[in-house]
mmCIF file of C-alpha atoms and ligand atoms in Angstrom:
data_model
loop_
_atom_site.group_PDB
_atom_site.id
_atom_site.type_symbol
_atom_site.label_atom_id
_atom_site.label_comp_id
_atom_site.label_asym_id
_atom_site.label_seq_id
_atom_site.Cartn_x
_atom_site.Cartn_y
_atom_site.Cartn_z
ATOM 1 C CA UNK Y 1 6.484 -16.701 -18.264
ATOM 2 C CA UNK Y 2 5.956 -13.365 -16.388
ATOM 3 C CA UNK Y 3 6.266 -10.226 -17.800
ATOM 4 C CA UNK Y 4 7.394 -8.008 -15.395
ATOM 5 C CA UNK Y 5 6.778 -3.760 -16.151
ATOM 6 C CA UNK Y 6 8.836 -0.985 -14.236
ATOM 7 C CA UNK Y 7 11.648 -3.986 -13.429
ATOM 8 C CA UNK Y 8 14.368 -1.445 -12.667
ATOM 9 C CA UNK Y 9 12.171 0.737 -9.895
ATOM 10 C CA UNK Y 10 12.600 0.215 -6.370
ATOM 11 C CA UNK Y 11 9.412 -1.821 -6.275
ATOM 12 C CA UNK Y 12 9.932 -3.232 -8.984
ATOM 13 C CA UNK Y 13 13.338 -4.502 -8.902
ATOM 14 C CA UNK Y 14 13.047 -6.074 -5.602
ATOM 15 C CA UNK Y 15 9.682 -8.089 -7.214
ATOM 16 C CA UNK Y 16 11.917 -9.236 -9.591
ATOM 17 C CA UNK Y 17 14.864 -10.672 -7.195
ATOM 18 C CA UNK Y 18 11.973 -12.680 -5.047
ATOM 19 C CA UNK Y 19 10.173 -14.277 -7.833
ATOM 20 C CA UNK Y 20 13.177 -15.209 -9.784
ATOM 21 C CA UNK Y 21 13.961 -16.517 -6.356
ATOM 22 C CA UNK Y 22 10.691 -18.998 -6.591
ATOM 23 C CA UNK Y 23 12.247 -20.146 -9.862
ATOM 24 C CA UNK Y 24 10.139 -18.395 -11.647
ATOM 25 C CA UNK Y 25 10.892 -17.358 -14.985
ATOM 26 C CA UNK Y 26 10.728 -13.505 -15.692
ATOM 27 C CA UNK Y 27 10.707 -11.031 -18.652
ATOM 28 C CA UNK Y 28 12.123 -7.620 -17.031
ATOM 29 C CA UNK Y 29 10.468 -4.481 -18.993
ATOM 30 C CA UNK Y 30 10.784 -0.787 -18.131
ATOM 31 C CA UNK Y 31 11.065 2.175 -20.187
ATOM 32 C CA UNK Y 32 14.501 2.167 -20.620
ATOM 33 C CA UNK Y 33 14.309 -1.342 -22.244
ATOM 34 C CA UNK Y 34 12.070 0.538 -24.857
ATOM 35 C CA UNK Y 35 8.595 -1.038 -23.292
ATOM 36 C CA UNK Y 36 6.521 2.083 -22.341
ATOM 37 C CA UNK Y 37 3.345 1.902 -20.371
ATOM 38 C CA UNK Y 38 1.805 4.503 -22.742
ATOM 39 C CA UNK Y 39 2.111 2.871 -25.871
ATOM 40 C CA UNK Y 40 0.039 0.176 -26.643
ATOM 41 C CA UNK Y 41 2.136 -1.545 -29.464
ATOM 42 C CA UNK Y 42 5.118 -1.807 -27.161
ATOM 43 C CA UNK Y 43 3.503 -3.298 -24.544
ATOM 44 C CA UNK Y 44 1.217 -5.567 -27.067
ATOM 45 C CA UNK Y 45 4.891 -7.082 -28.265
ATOM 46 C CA UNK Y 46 6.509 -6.775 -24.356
ATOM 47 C CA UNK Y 47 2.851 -9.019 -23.001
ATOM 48 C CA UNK Y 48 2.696 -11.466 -25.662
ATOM 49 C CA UNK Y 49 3.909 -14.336 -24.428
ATOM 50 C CA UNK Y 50 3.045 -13.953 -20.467
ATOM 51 C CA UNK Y 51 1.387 -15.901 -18.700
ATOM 52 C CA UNK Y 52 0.643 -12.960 -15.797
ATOM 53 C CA UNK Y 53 1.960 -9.143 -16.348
ATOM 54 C CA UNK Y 54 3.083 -8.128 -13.077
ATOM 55 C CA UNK Y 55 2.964 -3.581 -12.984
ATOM 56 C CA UNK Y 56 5.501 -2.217 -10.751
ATOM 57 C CA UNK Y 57 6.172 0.868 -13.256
ATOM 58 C CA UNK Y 58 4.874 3.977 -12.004
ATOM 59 C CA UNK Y 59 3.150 6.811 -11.823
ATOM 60 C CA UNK Y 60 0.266 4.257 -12.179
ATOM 61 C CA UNK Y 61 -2.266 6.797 -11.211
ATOM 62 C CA UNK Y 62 -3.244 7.163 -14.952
ATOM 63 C CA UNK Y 63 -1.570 4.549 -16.524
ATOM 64 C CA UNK Y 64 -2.856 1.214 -14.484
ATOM 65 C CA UNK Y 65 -5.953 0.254 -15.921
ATOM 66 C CA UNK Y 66 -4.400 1.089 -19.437
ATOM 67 C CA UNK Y 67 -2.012 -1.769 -18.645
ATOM 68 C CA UNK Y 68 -4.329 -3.996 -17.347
ATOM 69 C CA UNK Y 69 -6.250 -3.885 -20.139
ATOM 70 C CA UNK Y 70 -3.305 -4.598 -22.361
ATOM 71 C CA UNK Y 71 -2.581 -7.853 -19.905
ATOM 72 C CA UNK Y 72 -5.623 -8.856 -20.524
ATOM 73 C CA UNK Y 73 -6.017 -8.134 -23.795
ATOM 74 C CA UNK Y 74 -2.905 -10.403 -24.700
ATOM 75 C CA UNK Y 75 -4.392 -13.118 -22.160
ATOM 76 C CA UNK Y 76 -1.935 -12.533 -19.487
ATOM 77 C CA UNK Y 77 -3.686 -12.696 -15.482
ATOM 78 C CA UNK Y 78 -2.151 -9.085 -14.284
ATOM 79 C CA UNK Y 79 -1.111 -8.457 -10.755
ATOM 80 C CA UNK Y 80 -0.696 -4.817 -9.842
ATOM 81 C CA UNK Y 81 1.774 -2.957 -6.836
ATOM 82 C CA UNK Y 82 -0.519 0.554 -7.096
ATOM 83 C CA UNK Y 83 -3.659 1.438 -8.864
ATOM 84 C CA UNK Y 84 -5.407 2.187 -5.925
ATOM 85 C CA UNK Y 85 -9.140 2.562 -6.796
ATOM 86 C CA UNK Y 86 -8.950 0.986 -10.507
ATOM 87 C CA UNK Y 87 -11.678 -1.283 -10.300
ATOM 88 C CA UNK Y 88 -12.433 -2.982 -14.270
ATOM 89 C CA UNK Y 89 -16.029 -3.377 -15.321
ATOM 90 C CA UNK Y 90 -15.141 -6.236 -17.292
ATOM 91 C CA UNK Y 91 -12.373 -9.341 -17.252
ATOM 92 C CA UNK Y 92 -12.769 -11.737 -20.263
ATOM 93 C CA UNK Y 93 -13.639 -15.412 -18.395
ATOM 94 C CA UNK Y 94 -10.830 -17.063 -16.542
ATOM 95 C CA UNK Y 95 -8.606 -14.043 -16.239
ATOM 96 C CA UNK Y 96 -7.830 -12.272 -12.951
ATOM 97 C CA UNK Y 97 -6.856 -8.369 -12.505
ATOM 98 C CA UNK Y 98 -5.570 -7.499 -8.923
ATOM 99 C CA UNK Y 99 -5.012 -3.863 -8.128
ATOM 100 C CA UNK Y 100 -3.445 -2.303 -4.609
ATOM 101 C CA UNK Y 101 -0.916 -4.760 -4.359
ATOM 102 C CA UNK Y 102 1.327 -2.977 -2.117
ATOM 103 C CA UNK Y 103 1.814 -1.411 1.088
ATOM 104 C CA UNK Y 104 -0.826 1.252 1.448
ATOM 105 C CA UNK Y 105 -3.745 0.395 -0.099
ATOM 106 C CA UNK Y 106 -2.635 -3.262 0.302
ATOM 107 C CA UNK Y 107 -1.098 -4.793 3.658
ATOM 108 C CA UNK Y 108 -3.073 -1.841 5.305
ATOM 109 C CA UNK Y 109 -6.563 -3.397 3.683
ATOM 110 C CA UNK Y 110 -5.611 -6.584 4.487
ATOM 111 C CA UNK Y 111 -4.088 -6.519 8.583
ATOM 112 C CA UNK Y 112 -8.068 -5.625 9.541
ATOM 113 C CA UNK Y 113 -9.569 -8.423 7.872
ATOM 114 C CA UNK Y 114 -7.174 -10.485 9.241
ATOM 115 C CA UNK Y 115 -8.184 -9.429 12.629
ATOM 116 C CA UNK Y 116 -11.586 -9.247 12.117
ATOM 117 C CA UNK Y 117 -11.632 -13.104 11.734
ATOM 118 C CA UNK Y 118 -13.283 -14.945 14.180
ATOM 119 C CA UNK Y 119 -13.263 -11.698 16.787
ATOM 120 C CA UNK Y 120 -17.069 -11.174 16.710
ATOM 121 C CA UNK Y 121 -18.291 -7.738 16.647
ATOM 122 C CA UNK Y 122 -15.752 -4.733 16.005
ATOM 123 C CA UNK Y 123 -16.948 -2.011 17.915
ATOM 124 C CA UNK Y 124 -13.509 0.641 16.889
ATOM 125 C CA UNK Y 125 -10.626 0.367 14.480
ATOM 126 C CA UNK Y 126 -7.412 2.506 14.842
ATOM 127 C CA UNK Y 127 -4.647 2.349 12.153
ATOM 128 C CA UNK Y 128 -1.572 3.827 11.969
ATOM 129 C CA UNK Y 129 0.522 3.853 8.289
ATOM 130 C CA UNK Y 130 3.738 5.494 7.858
ATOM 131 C CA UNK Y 131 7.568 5.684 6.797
ATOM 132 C CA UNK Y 132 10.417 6.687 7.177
ATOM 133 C CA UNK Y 133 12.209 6.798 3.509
ATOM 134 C CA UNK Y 134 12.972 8.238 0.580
ATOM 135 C CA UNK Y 135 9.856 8.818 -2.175
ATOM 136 C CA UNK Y 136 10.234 7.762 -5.612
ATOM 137 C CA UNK Y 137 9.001 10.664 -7.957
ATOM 138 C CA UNK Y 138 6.563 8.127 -9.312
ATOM 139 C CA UNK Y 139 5.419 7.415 -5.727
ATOM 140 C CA UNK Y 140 4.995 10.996 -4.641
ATOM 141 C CA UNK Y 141 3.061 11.729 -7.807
ATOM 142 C CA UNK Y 142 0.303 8.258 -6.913
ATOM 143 C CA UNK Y 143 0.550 9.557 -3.475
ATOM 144 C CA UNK Y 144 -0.725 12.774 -4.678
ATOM 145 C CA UNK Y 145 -3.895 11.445 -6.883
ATOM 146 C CA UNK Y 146 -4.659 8.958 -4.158
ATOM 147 C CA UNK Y 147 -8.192 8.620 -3.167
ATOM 148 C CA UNK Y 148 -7.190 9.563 0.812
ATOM 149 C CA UNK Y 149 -9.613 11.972 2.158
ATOM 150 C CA UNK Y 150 -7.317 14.693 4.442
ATOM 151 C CA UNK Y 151 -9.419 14.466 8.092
ATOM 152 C CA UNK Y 152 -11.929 12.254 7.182
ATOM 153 C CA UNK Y 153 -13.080 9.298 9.504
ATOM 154 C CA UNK Y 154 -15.420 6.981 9.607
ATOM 155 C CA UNK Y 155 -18.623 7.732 12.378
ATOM 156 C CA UNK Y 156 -21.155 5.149 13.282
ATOM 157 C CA UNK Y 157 -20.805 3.750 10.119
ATOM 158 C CA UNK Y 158 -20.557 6.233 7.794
ATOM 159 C CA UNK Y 159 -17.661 8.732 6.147
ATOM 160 C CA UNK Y 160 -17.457 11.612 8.038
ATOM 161 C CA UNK Y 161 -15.232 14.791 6.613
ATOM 162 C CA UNK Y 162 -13.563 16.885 8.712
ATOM 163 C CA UNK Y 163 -13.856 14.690 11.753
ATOM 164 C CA UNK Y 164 -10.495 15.073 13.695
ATOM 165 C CA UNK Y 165 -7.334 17.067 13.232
ATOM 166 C CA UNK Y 166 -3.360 15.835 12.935
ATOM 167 C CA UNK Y 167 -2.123 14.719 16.624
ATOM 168 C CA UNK Y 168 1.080 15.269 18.049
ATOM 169 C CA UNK Y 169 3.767 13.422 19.734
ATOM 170 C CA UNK Y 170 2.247 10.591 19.363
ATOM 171 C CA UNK Y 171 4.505 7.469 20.199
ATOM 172 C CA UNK Y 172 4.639 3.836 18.301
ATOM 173 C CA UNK Y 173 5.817 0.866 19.519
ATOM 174 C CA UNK Y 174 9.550 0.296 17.484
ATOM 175 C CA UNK Y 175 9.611 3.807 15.957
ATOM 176 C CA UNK Y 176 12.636 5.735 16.961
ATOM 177 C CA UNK Y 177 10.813 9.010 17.291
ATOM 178 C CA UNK Y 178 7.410 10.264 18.215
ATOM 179 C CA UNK Y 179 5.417 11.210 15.084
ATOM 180 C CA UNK Y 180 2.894 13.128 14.027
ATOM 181 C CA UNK Y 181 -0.605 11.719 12.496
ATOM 182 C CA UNK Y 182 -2.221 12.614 10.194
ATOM 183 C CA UNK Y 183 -6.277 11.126 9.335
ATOM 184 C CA UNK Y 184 -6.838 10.449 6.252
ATOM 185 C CA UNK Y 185 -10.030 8.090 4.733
ATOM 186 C CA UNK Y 186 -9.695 6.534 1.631
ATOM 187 C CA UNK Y 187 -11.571 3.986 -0.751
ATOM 188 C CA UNK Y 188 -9.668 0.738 0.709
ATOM 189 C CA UNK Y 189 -10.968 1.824 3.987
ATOM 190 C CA UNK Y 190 -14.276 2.519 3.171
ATOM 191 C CA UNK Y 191 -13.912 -0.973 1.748
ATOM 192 C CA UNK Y 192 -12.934 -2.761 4.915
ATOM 193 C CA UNK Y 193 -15.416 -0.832 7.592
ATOM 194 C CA UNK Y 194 -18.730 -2.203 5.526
ATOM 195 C CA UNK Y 195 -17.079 -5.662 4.858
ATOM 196 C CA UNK Y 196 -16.520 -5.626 9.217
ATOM 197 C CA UNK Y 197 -18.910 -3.915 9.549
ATOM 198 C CA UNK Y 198 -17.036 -1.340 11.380
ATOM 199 C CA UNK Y 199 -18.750 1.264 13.879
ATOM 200 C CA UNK Y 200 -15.913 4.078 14.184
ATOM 201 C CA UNK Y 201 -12.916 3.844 11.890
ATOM 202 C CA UNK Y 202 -9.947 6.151 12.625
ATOM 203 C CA UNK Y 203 -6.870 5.669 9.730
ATOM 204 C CA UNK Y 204 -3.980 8.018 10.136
ATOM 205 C CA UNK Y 205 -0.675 8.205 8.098
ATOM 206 C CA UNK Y 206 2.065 9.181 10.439
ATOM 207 C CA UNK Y 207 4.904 11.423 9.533
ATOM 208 C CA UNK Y 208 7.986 12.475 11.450
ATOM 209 C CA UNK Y 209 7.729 16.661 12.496
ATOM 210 C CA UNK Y 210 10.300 17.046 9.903
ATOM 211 C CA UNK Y 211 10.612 18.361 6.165
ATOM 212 C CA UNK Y 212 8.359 15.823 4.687
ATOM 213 C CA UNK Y 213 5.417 17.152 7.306
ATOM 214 C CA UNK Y 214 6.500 20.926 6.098
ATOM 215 C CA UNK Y 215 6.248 19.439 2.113
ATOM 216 C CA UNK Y 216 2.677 18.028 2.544
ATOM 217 C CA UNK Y 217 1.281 20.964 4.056
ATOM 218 C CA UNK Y 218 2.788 23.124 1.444
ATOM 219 C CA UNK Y 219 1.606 20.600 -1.566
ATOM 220 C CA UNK Y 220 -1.706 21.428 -1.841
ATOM 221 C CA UNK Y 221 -0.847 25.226 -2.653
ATOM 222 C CA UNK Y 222 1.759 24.164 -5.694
ATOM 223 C CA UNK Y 223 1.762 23.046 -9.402
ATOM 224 C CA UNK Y 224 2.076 19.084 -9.118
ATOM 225 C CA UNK Y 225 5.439 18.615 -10.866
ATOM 226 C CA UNK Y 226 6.663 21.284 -7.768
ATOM 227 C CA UNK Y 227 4.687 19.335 -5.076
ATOM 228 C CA UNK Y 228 6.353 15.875 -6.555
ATOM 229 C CA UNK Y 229 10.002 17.302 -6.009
ATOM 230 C CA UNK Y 230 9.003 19.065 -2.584
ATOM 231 C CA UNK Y 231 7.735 15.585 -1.214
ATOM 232 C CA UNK Y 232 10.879 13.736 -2.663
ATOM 233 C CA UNK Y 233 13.476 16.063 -1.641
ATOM 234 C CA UNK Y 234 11.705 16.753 1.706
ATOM 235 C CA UNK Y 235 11.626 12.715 2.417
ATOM 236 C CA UNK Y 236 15.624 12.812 1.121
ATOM 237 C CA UNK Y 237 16.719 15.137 3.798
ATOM 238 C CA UNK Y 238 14.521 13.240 6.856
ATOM 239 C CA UNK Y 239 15.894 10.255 6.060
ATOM 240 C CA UNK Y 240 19.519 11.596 5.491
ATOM 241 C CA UNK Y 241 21.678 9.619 7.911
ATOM 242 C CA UNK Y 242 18.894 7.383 9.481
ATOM 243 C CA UNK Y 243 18.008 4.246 9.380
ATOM 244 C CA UNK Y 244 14.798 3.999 7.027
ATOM 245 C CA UNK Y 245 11.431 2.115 8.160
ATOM 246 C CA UNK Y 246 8.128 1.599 7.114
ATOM 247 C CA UNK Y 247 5.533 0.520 9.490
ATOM 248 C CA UNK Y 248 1.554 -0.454 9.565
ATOM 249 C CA UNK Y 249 -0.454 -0.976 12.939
ATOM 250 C CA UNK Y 250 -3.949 -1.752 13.482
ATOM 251 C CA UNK Y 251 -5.818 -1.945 16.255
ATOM 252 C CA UNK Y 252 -9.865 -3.566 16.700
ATOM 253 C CA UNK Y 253 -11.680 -3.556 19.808
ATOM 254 C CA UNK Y 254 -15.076 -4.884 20.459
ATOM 255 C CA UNK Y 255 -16.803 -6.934 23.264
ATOM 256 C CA UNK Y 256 -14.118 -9.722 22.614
ATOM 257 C CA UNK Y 257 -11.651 -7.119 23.151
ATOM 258 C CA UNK Y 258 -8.438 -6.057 21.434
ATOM 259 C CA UNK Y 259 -6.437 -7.624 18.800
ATOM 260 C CA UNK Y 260 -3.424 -5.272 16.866
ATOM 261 C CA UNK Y 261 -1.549 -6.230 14.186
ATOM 262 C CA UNK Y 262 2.361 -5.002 13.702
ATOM 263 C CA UNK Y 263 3.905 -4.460 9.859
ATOM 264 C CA UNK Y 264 7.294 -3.525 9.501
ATOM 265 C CA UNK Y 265 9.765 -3.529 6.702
ATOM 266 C CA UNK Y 266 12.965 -1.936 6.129
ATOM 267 C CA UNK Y 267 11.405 -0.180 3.249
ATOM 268 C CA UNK Y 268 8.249 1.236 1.779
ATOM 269 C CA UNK Y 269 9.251 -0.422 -1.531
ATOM 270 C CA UNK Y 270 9.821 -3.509 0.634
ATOM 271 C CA UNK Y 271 7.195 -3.889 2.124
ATOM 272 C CA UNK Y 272 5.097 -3.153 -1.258
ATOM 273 C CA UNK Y 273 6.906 -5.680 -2.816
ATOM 274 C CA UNK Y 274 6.406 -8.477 -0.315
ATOM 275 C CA UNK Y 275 2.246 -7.989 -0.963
ATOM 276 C CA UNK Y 276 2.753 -7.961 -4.680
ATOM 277 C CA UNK Y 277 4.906 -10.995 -4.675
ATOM 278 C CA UNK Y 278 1.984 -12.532 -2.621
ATOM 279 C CA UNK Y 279 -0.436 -11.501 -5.069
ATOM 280 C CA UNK Y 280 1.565 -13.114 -8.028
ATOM 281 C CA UNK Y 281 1.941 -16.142 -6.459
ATOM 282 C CA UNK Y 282 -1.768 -16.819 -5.123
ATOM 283 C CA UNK Y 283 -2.682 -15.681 -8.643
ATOM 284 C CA UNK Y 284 -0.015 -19.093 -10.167
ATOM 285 C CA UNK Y 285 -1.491 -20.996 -7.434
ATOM 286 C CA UNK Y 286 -5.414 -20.440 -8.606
ATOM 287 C CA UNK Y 287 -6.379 -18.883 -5.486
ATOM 288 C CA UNK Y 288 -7.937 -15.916 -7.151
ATOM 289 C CA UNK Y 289 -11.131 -16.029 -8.860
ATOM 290 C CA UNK Y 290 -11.499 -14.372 -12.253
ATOM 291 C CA UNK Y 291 -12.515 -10.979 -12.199
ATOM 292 C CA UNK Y 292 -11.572 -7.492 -10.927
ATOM 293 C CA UNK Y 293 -10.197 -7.292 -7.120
ATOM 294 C CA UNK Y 294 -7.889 -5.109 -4.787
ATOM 295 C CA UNK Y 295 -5.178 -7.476 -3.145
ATOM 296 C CA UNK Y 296 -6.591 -7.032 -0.038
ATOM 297 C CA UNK Y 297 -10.072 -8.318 -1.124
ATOM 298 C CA UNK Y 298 -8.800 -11.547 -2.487
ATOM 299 C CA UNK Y 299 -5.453 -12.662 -0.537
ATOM 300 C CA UNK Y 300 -5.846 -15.324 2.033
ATOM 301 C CA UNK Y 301 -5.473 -13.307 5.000
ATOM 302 C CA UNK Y 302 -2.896 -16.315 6.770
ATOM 303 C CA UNK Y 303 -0.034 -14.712 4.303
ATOM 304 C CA UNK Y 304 0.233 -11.742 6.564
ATOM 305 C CA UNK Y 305 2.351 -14.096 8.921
ATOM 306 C CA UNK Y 306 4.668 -14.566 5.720
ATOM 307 C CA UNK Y 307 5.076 -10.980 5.239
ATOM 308 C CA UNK Y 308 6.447 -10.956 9.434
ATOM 309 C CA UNK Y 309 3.445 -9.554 10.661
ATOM 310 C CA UNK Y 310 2.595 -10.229 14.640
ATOM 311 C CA UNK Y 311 -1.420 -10.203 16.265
ATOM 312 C CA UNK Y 312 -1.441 -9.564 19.774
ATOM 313 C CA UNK Y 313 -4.575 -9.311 22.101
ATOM 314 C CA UNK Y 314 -3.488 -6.366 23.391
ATOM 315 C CA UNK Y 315 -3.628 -2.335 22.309
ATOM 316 C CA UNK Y 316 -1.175 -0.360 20.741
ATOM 317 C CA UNK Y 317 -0.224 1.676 23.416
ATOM 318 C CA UNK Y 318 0.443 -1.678 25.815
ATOM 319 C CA UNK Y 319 3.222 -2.681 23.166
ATOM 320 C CA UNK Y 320 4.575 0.422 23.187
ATOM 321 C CA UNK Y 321 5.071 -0.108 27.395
ATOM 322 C CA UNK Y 322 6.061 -3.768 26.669
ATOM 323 C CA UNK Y 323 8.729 -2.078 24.422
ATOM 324 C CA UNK Y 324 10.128 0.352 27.340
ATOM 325 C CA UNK Y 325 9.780 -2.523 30.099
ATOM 326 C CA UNK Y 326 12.026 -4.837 27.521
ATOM 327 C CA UNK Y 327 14.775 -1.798 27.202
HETATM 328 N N1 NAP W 401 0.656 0.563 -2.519
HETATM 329 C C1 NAP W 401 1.805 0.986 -2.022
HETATM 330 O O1 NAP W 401 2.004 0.986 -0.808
HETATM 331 C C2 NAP W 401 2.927 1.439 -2.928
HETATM 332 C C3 NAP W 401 4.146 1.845 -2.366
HETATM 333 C C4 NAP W 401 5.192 2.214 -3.208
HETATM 334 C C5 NAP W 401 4.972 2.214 -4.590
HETATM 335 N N2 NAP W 401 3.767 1.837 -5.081
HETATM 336 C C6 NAP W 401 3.524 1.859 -6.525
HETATM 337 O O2 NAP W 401 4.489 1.090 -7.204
HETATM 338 C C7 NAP W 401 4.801 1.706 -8.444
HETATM 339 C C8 NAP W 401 6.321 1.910 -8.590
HETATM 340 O O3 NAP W 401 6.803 2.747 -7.548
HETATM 341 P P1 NAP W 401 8.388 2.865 -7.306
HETATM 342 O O4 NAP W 401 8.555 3.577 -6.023
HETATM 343 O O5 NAP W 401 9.040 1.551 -7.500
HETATM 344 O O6 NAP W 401 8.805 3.859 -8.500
HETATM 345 P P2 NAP W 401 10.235 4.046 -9.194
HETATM 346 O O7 NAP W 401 11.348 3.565 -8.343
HETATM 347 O O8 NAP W 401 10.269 5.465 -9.683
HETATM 348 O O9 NAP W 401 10.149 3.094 -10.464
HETATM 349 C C9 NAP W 401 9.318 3.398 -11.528
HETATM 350 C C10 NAP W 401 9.434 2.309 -12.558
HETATM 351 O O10 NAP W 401 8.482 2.598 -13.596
HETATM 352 C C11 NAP W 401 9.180 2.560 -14.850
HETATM 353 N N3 NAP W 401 8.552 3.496 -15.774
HETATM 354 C C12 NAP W 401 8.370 4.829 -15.644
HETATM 355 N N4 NAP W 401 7.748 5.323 -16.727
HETATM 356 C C13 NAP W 401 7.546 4.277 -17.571
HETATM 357 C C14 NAP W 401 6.963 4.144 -18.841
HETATM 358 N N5 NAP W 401 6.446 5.199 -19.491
HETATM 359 N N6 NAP W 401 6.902 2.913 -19.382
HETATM 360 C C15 NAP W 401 7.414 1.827 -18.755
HETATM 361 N N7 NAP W 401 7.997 1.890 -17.547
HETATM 362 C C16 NAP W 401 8.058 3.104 -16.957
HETATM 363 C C17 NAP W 401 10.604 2.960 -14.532
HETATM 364 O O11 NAP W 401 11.408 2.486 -15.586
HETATM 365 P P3 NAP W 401 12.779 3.208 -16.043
HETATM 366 O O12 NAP W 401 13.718 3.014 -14.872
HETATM 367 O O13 NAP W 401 13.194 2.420 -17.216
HETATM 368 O O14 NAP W 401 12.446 4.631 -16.309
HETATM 369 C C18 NAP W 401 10.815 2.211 -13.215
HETATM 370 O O15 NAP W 401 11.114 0.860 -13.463
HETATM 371 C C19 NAP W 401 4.004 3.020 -8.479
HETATM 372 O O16 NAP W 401 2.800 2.777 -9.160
HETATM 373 C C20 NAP W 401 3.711 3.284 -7.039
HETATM 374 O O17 NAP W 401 2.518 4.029 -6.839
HETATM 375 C C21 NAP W 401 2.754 1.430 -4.297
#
């Protein structure tokens, strides 16, 4: 049996339609069902017949590795959508703990390894995250006490702060409107350019010039419960009357060339979903060794094609034209 935690979120709940949807058979948990993440008795009793704990409840900024340890504790495997930079020292023999299940840190961890394979050296790495979509006041709050580094890239192989500035007008293939980025570095990528072996590493997180951009430059100057409802009403108002969209390009070049990988959902909590239903189910299968990882460390990079996503040998900006030749 799974035990599933934060079952009525918008993560959460759309975990909980796909795995029942494997036949699996799933214990739905959330606060409101009188299982709180805080309290160790109540998740003790909610863990102790599960075979894996799957964490979609959130804020897990604080909380995640509290609730792994339960998992573990009650000799569940554990499978979990954030905790982005949770890393445990130890996991009792046999047992697996997998953090960053989602989106971003997640998909976006996993799209360069995928094109990394077999390409040879990779000189440059450019990668694009964004959304278009409301933000859960549990996501806003993670998003918050992420490990992102505002302007930070990564130089000849090293972190660099302060390397570039936001860039304007910049336009992605599918997106309905040109967008502004934003670079960011953060632990998943230092992650991925020393297991490439990456040269220059440029991440951004891409925003449209709208209220959310006005809410995240205002953040840093407010108490966090104020910043949390800024960035969700801010998101409410952009998305107000559109159609919402979350989307994940990466692009590698190197003397092979280019290779760039395409992520889209309908969703942020869709596409975070997908990777953690991945997780869960490599973790039934075996495919994870015991021990402490981040999803993108220990999925088989071929489920990426599952989750919709499409290579091409050519760069960003070339699908973009492809996109205006097809119109
Ligand atoms: N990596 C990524 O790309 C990514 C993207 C999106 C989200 N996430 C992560 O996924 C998690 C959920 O996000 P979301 O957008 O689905 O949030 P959400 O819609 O606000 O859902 C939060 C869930 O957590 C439950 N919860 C809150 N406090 C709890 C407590 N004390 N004890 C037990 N359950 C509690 C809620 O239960 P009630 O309804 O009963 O209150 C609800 O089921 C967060 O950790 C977020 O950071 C990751």
């Amino acid at each position: 049996m799974i035990a599933l935690l934060g079952a009525t979120g918008a993560v959460g709940s759309r975990v909980l339609q796909a795995l029942r949807a494997h036949g699996l058979e799933v214990h739905a948990g959330s606060r409101t069902t009188g299982v709180d993440m805080r309290d160790t008795r109540t998740l003790a009793d909610f863990f102790a017949d599960a075979q894996l704990v799957v964490n979609c409840a959130g804020p897990s900024h604080d909380t995640s590795e509290h609730v792994a340890l339960a998992a573990l504790k009650a000799g569940a495997d554990h499978v979990d959508a954030g905790g982005d930079g949770v890393r445990l020292r130890a996991v009792p023999a046999g047992l697996v703990a997998v953090f960053a299940a989602g989106a971003t840190p997640g998909l976006s961890g996993l799209l360069p390894r995928v094109l990394a394979r077999g390409f040879g050296e990779v000189h440059t790495l450019t990668s694009y995250s964004g959304v278009l979509d409301r933000f859960s006041p549990a996501g806003a709050e993670d998003f918050l006490h992420g490990s992102a580094e505002a302007g930070a890239a990564w130089r000849d192989g090293a972190r660099v702060a302060q390397a570039l500035g936001r860039t304007r007008d910049i336009v992605l293939p599918h997106l309905p409107r040109p967008v502004v980025a934003l670079p960011f570095l953060d632990e998943e990528n230092v992650s991925v350019a020393r297991e490439i072996s990456l040269a220059d590493g440029t991440w951004y997180t891409f925003v449209e010039d709208g209220h959310l951009l006005a809410a995240l430059d205002r953040s840093p100057g407010l108490e966090p419960h104020d910043a949390i409802r800024s960035l969700c009403g801010a998101a409410s108002l952009d998305v107000a009357g559109r159609t919402p969209y979350a989307a994940l390009y990466v692009q590698i070049d190197g003397p092979a060339g280019t290779r760039t990988a395409i992520a889209r959902a309908d969703s942020a909590a869709e596409m975070t979903a997908s990777v953690t239903v991945q997780a869960v189910l490599a973790v039934l299968r075996g495919q994870v060794p015991s021990g402490s990882h981040t999803a993108a460390e220990v999925l088989d990079p071929a489920v990426v094609f599952e989750l919709g996503v499409v290579v091409e040998d050519r760069p960003i900006a070339d699908l973009v034209a492809v996109e205006e030749g097809a119109l």
